[in-house]
Coordinates of C-alpha atoms in Angstrom, one line a residue:
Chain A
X69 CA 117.5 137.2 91.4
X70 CA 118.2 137.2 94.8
X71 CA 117.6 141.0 95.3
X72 CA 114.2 140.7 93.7
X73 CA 113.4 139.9 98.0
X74 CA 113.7 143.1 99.2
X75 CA 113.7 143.9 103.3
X76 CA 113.0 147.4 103.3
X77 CA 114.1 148.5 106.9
X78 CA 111.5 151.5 107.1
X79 CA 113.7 153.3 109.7
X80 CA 114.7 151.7 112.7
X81 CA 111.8 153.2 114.8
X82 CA 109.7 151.7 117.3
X83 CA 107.5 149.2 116.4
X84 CA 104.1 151.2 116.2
X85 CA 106.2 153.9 114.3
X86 CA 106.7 151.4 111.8
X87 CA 103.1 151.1 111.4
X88 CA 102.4 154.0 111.0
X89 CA 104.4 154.9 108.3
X90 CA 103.1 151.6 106.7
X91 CA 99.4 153.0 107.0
X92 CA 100.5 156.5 105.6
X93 CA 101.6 154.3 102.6
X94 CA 99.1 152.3 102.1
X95 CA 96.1 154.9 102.4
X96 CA 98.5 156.9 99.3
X97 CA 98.4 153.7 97.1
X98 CA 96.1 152.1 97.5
X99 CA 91.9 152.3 97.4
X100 CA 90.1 150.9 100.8
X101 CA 89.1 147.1 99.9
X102 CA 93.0 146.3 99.3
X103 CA 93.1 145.9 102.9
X104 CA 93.6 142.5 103.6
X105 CA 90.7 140.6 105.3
X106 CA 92.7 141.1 108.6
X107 CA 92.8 144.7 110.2
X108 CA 96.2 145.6 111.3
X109 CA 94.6 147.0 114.6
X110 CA 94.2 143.1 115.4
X111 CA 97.8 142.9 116.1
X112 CA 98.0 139.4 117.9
X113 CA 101.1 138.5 119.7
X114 CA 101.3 135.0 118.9
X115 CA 103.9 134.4 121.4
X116 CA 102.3 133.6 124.9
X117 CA 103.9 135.1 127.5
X118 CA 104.4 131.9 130.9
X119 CA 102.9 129.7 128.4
X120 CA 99.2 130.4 128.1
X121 CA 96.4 127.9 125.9
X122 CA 96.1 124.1 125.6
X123 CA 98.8 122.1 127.2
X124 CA 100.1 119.6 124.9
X125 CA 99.5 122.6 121.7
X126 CA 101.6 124.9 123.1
X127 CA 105.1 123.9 122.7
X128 CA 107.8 125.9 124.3
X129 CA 105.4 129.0 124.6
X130 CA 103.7 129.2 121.4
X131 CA 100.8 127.8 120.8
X132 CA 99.9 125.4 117.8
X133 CA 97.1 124.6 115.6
X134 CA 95.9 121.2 116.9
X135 CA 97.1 119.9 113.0
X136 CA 100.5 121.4 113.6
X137 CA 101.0 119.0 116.4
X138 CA 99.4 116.1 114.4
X139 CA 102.3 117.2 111.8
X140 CA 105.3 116.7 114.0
X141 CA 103.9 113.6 115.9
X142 CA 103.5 112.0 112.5
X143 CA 107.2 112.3 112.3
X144 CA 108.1 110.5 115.5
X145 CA 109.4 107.6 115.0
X146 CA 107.8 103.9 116.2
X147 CA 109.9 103.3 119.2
X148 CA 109.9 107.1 120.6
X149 CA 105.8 106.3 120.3
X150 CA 105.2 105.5 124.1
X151 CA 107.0 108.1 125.4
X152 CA 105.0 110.6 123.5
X153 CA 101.4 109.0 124.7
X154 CA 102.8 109.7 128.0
X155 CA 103.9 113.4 127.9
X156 CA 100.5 114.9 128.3
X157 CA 96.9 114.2 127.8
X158 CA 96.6 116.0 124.6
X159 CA 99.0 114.0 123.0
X160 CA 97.9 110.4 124.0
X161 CA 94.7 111.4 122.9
X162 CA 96.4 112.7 119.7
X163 CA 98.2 109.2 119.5
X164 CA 94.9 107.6 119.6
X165 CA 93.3 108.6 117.3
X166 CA 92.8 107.4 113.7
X167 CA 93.4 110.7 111.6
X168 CA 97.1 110.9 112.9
X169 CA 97.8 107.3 112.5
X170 CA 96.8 107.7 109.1
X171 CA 98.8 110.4 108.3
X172 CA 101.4 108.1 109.9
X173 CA 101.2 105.3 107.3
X174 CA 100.3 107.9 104.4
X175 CA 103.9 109.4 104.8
X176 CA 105.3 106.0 104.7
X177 CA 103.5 105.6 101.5
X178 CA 101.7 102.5 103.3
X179 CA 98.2 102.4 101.7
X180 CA 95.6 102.8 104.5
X181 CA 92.8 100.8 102.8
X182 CA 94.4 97.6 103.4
X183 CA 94.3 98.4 107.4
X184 CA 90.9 100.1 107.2
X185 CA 89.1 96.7 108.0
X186 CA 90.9 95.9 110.9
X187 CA 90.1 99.4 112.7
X188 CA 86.2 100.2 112.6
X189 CA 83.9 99.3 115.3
X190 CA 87.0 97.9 117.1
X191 CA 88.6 99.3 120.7
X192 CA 89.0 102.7 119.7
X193 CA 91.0 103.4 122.7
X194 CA 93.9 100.9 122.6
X195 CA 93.9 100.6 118.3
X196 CA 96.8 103.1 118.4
X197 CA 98.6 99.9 120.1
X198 CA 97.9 97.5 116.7
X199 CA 98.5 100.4 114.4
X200 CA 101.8 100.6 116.0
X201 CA 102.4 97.2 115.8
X202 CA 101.7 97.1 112.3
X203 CA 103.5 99.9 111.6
X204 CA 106.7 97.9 113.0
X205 CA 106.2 94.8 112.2
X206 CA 103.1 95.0 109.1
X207 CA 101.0 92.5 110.8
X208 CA 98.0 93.7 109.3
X209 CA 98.8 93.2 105.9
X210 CA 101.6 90.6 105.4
X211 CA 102.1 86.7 104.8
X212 CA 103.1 85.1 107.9
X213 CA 105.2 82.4 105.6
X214 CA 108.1 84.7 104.5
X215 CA 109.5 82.0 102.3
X216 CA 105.9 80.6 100.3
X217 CA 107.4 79.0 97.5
X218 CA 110.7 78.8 97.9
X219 CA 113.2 81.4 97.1
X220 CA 114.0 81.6 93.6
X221 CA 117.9 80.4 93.7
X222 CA 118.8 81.6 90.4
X223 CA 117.4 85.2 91.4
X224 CA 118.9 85.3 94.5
X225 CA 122.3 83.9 93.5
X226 CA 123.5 87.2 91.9
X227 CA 123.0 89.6 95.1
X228 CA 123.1 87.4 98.1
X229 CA 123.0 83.6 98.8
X230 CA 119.4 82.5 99.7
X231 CA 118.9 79.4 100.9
X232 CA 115.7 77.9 98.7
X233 CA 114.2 76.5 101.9
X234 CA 114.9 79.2 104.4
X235 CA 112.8 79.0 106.8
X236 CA 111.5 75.8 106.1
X237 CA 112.9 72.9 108.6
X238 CA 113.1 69.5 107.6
X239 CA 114.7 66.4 109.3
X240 CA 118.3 65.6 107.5
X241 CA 116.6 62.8 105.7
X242 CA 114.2 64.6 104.7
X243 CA 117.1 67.3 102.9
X244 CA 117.2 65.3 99.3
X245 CA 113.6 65.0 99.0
X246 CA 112.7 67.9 98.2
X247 CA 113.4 70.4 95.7
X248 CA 112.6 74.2 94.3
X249 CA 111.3 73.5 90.9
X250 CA 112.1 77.7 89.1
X251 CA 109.1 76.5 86.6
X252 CA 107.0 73.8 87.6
X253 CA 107.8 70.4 86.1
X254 CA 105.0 68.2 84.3
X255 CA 102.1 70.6 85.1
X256 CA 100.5 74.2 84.8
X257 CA 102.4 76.6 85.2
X258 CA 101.9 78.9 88.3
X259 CA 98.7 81.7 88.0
X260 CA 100.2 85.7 87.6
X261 CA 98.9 86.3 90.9
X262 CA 100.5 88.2 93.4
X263 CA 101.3 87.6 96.7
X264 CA 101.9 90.3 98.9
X265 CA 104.0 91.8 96.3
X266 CA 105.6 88.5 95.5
X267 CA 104.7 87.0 92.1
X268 CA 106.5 83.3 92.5
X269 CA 106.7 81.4 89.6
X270 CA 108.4 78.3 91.6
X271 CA 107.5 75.9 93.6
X272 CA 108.7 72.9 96.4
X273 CA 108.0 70.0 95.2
X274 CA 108.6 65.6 97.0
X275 CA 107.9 62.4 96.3
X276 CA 109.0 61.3 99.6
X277 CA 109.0 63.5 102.6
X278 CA 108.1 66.5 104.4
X279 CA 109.0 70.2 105.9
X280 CA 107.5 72.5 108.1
X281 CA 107.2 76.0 108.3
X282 CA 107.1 77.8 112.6
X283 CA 105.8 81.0 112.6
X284 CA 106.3 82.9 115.8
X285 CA 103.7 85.2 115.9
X286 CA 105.0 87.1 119.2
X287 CA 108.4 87.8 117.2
X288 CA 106.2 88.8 114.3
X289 CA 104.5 91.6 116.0
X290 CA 101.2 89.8 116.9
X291 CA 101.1 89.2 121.0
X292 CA 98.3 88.0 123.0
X293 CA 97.0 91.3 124.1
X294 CA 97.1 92.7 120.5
X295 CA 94.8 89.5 119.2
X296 CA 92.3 90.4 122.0
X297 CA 92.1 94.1 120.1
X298 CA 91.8 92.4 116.8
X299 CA 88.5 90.4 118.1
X300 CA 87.0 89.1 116.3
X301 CA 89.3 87.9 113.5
X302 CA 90.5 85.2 111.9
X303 CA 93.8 83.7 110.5
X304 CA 93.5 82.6 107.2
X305 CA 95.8 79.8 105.7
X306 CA 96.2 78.9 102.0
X307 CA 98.2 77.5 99.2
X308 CA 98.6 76.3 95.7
X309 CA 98.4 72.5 95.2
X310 CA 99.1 70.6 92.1
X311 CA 100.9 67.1 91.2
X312 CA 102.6 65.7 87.9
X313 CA 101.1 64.2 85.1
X314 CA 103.4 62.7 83.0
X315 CA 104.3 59.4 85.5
X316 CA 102.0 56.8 86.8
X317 CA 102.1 56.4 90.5
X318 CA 100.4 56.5 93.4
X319 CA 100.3 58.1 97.2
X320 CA 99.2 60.4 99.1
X321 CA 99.8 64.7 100.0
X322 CA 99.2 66.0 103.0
X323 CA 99.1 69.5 105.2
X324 CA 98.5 69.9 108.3
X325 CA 98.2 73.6 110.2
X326 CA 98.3 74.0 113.8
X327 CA 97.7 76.8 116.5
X328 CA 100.9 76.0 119.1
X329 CA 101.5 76.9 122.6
X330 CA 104.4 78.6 124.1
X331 CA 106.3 75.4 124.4
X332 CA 105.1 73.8 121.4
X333 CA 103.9 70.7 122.9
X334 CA 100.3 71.7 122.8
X335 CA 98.2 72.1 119.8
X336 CA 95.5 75.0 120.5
X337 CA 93.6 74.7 117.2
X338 CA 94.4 72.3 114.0
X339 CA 93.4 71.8 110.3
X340 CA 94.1 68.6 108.2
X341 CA 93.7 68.1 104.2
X342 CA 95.1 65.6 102.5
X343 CA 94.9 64.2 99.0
X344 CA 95.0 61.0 97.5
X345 CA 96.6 60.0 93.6
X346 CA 96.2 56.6 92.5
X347 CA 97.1 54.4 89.1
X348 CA 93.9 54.8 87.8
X349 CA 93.1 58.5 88.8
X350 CA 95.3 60.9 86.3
X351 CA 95.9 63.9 87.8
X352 CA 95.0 66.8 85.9
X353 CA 98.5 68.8 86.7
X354 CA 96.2 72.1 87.1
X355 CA 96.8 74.2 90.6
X356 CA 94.2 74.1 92.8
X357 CA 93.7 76.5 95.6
X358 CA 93.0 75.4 98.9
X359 CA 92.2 77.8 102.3
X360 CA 91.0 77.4 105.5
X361 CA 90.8 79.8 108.6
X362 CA 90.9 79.6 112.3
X363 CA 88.2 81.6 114.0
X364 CA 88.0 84.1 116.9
X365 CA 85.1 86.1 118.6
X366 CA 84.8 87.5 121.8
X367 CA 84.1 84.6 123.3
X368 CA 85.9 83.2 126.2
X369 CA 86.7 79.8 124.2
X370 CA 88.6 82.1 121.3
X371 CA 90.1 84.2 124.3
X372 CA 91.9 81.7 126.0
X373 CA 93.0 80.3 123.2
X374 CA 95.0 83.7 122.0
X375 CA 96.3 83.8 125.5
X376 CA 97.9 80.4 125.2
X377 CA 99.0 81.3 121.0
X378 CA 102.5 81.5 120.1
X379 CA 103.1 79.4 116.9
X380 CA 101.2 78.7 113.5
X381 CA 102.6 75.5 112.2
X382 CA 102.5 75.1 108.3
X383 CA 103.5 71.1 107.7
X384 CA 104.0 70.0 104.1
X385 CA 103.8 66.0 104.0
X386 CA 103.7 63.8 100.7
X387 CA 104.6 60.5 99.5
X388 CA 104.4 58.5 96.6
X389 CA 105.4 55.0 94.7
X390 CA 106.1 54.8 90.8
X391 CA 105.5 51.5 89.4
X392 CA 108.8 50.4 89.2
X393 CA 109.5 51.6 92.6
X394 CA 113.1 51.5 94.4
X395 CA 113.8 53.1 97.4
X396 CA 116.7 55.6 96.3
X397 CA 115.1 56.6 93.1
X398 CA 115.5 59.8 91.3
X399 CA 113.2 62.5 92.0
X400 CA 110.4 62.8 90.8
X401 CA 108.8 66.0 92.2
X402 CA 105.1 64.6 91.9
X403 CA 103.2 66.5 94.7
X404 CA 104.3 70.3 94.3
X405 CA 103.2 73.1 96.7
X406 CA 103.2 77.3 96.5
X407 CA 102.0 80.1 97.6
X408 CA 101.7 79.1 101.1
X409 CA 100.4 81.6 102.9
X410 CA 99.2 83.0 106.4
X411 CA 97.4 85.9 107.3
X412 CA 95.3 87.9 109.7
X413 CA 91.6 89.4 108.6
X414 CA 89.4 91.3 110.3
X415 CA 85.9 90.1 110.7
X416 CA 82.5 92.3 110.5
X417 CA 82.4 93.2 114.3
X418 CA 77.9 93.4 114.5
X419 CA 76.3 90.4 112.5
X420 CA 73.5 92.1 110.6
X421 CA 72.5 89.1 108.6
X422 CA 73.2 85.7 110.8
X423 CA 74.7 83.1 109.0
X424 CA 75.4 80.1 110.0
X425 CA 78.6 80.9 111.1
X426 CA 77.4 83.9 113.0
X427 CA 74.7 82.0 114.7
X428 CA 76.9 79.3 116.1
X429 CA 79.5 82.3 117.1
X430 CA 76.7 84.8 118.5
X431 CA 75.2 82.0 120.6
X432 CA 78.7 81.6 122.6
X433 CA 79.2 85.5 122.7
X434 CA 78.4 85.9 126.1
X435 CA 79.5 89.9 125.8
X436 CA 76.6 90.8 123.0
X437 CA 74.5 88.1 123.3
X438 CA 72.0 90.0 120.8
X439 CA 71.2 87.2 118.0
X440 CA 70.0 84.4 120.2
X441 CA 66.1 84.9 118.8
X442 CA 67.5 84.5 115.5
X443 CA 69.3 81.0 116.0
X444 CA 68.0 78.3 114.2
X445 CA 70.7 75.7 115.0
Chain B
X109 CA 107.8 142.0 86.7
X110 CA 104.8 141.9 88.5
X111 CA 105.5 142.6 92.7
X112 CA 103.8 142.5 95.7
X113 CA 104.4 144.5 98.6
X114 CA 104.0 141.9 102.0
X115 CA 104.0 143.8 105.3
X116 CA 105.0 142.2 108.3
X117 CA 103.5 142.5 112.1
X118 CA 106.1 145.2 113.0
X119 CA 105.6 147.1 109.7
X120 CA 108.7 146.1 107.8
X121 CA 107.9 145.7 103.8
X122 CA 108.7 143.4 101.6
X123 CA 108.7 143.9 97.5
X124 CA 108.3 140.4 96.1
X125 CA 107.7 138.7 93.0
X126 CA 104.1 137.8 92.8
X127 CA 105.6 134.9 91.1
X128 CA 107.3 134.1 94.1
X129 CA 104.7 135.3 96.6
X130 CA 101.7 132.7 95.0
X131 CA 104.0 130.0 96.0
X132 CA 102.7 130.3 99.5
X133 CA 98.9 129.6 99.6
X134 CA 98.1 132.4 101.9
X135 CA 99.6 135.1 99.9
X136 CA 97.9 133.6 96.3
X137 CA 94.3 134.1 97.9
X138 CA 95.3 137.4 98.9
X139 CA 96.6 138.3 95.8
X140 CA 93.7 137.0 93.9
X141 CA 91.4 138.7 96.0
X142 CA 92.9 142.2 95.4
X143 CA 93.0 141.5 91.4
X144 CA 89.1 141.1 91.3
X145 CA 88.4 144.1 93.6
X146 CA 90.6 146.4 92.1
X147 CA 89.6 148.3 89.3
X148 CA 93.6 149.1 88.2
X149 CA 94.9 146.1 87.0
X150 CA 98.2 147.4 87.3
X151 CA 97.9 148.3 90.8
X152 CA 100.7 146.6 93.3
X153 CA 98.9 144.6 96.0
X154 CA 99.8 145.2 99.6
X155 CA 99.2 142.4 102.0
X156 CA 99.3 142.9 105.8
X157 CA 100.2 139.5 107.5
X158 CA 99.6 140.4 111.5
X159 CA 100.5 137.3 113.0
X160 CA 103.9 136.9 111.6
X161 CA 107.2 139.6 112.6
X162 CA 109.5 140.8 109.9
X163 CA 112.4 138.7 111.2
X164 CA 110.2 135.3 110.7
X165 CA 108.7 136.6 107.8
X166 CA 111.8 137.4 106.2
X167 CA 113.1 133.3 106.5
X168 CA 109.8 132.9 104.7
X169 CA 110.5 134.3 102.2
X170 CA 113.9 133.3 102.1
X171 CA 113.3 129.7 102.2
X172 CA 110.3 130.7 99.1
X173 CA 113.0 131.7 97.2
X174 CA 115.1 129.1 97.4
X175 CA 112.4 126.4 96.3
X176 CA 110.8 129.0 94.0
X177 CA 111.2 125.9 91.4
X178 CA 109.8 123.0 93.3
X179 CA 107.1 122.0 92.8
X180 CA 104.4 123.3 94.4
X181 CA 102.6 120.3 97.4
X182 CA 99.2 121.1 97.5
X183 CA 97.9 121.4 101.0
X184 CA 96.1 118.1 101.1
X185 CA 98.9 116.0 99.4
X186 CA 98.9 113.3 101.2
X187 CA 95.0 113.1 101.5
X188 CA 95.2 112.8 97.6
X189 CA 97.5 109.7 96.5
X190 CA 98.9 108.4 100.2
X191 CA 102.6 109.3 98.8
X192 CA 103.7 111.1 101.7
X193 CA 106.8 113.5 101.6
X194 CA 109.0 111.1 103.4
X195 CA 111.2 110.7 99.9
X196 CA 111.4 114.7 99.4
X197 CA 114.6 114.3 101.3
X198 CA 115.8 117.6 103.0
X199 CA 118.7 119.6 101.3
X200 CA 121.4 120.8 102.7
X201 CA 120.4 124.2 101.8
X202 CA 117.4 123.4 104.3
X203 CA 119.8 121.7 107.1
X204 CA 122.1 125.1 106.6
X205 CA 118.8 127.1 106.5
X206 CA 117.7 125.8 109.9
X207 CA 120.7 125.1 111.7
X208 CA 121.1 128.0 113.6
X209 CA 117.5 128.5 114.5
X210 CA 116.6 128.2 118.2
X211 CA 113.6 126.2 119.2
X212 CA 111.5 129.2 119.8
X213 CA 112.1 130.9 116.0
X214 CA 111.7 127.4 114.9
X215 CA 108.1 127.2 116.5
X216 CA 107.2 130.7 115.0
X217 CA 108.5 130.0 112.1
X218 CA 105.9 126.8 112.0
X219 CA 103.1 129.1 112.8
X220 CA 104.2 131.0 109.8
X221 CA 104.6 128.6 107.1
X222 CA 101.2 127.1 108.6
X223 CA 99.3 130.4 108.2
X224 CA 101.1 131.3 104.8
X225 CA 100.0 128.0 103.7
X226 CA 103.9 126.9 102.8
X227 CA 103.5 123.0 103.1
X228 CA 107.1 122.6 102.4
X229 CA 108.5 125.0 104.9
X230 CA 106.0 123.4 107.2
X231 CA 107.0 119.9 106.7
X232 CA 110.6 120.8 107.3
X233 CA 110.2 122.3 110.2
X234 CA 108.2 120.0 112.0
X235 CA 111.0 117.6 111.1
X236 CA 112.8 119.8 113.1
X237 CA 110.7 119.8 116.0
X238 CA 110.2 116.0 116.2
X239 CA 114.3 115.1 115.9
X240 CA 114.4 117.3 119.6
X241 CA 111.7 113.8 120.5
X242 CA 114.1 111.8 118.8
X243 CA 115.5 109.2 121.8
X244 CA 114.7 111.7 124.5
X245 CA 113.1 110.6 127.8
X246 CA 109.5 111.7 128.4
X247 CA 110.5 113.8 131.6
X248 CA 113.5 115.2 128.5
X249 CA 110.7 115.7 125.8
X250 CA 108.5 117.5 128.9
X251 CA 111.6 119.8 129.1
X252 CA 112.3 120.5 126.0
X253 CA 109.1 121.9 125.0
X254 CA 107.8 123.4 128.5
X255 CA 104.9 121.2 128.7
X256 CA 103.3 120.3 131.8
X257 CA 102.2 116.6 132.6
X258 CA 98.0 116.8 133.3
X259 CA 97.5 113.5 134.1
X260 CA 95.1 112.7 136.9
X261 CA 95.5 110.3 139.2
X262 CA 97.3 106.7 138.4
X263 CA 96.4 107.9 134.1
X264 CA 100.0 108.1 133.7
X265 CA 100.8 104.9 135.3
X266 CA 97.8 103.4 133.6
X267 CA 99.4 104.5 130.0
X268 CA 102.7 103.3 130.8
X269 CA 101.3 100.5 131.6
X270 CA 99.3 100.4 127.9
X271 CA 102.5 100.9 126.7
X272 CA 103.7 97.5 127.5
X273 CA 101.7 96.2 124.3
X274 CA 103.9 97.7 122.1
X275 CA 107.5 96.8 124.0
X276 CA 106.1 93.3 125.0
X277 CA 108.5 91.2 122.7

């Protein structure tokens, strides 16, 4: 096999004796159009001599193909990134742009669709910096809430111990009132959906307390400068929501999301839902869905506010009283949350049509300032 | 068995497969090509590759062989299903194969497998050239591939500075 590769060493001649003789052969064999398309009188030294052609392309005295380059850059790995943008020109322009970056994720088997929203009509300049960012840390395209309806304990049990609340904080009194229900007790079971990959069938579920979820978005990838490149955007929050049916009782659910400072005494943004059960309203035990989102334009307001944004606070709050009420009581699991979930979306960067979100957000857009004829507000 | 006679810049012939030979992209055109203008179907093809010396062309076709049962990436693979060749893990034929290679055969031999359309020769080599990137400084990277910085003015201060958005946390 291996000698069916052949080096026939036509003498050891000079190198335009060794064309000739290949000439004198070929004229014998073969008729005229077997020449290949290139004539062997273009006989191009590809090796530059002192390094000749486009810096950046020409590495080490040979000179690439501008996708050859694009090939080996795809390669480099995420933290070796800003050294490269600052080697030459050529290759921080290559580093900016979208064709290698998605060559980047492609080899990865990352599927670019799901980041293709976030990088039209945005800073074309700096995107290479979010690309990166989700390339590290997946901001793009992930749940903020790594843990959204509790871990599954029986699942985890047999590789690694996994804390069911991990992640979730709760005060110590708050420890027993809670639990990971695998199937949900006394109502629907959970829709197929998945989530991010994850297709949880369990859920937390209290009849007397509450937990809380701190996402840090800076240790998740997502830092003030990088929000300003997402503008505009928004973060989109959401869960499953269900209670009990079998039991009579009565209270209250509540949730409560906040936008945090650095310190996490001040709240930038917040959201509050809340649902009431009583004796005489049944619950229907059916998930509901429920989602809200926190805005940003490129308006000063939404600026400052991603200047001061560390934290996303995801409370969970419910209580409740059975008729027969006592205050150490078994559980009884009758307000039940999943699929919590946060995430980043981009938003349609030139209102076409004005709605009336867009109106109220064009009017305070003092950088485009194009829709005030068409507000109606 | 059907063979192909490949001649290199500097004249040195090779008898190949044509099997073998239609594994690289370049040399399947070429091949096709002379089938439809030659009369004498059994006529052996000759193809003159300019650009690329005998020693270079010979790793070629050494590393063809080798894979001869892959199989074959198209050109636009990863344009067609996102499944980049990060899994095709290198073998250790391929980490013997290139091991002794200094930088500069390394880069011709890219040019090669780029022009002979060998995406998998390619690929590995430009592995190659991105593990000499691999934790190096940019004044070491700069080196390492004689490139000149062409910055103008405070640019290159202006892009380290950019480069703070991705070390920030």
């Amino acid at each position: 096999m291996s000698r069916r590769l052949r080096s026939q060493t036509v003498g050891s001649v000079s190198k335009h004796g060794n064309q000739a003789v290949q000439l004198k052969l070929q004229s014998s064999t073969f008729t005229s159009n077997s020449v290949p398309e290139e004539t062997p009188t273009k006989n191009v030294n590809v090796v530059m001599e002192g390094g000749g052609g486009v810096n950046g392309f020409n590495l080490n005295g040979i000179n690439l193909p501008e996708h050859v380059v694009e090939n080996i850059l795809s390669y480099v790995s995420d933290q070796d990134i800003p050294n490269c943008r600052v080697v030459c020109r050529k290759w921080k322009h290559l580093l900016s742009g979208k064709y290698l970056w998605k060559l980047r994720f492609q080899k990865r088997g990352v599927d670019w669709n799901e980041i293709q929203s976030f990088i039209t009509d945005r800073d074309s300049t700096n995107m290479w910096a979010l690309l990166h960012s989700h390339m590290c840390h997946g901001i793009l395209h992930k749940n903020f809430i790594s843990n959204p309806s509790g871990h599954s304990v029986t699942y985890y049990s047999l590789f690694c111990f996994k804390d069911g609340f991990e992640g979730w904080g709760m005060e110590a009194a708050n420890e027993n009132r809670w639990i990971i229900e695998e199937q949900p007790v006394a109502c629907s079971p959970l829709p197929n959906s998945p989530l991010f990959g994850r297709v949880d069938q369990c859920c937390f579920a209290t009849c007397f307390g509450w937990k809380t979820f701190m996402v840090d978005l800076w240790d998740e990838g997502l830092t003030p400068a990088l929000t300003k490149l997402l503008l505009p955007f928004q973060i989109k929050c959401s869960q499953l929501f269900s209670t009990r049916v079998d039991q009579q009782y009565t209270g209250f659910a509540k949730w409560n999301i906040c936008l945090l400072t650095g310190d996490q005494n001040t709240i930038i943004r917040q959201l509050i839902g809340r649902i009431g059960v009583n004796f005489s309203i049944r619950p229907t035990g059916e998930w509901q869905k429920r989602e809200w989102v926190f805005k940003f334009e490129r308006d000063d307001l939404s600026i400052r506010d991603l200047e001061n944004m560390r934290y996303v606070q995801f409370f969970h709050h419910g209580i409740c009283y059975t008729e027969h009420m006592i205050e150490e009581e078994p559980h009884n699991g009758a307000f039940k949350f999943s699929h919590t979930c946060v995430t980043i979306e981009g938003l349609p960067d030139e209102q076409t049509t004005a709605g009336l979100g867009s109106i109220i957000h064009s009017r305070i857009d003092g950088r485009r300032g194009k829709l005030r004829s068409s507000c109606r507000v | 068995m059907a063979l192909v006679r490949v001649i290199s810049s500097d004249g040195a012939a090779f008898l190949v497969s044509q099997r073998l030979a239609k594994r690289s992209g370049k040399l399947k055109t070429e091949i096709e090509t002379f089938r439809k203008s030659s009369d004498n179907s059994e006529a052996q093809p000759e193809i003159r590759i300019v650009t690329i010396r005998a020693e270079i062309l010979r790793l070629v076709l050494q590393w063809l062989q080798q894979h001869q049962n892959d199989p074959v990436l198209p050109a636009n693979q990863n344009e067609q299903d996102g499944r980049g060749d990060a899994e095709m893990g290198q073998s250790q034929w391929d980490r013997d194969f290139l091991a002794p290679m200094d930088l500069g055969i390394v880069m011709e031999l890219i040019l090669a497998a780029n022009h002979l359309e060998v995406k998998g020769l390619l690929d590995i080599t430009c592995k190659l050239v991105e593990s000499k990137i691999t934790g190096r400084t940019v004044d070491e990277i700069r080196t390492a591939f004689k490139l000149k910085s062409d910055f103008k003015g405070n640019e290159e201060e202006q892009t380290r500075l950019e480069n703070r958005w991705c070390v920030e946390n």
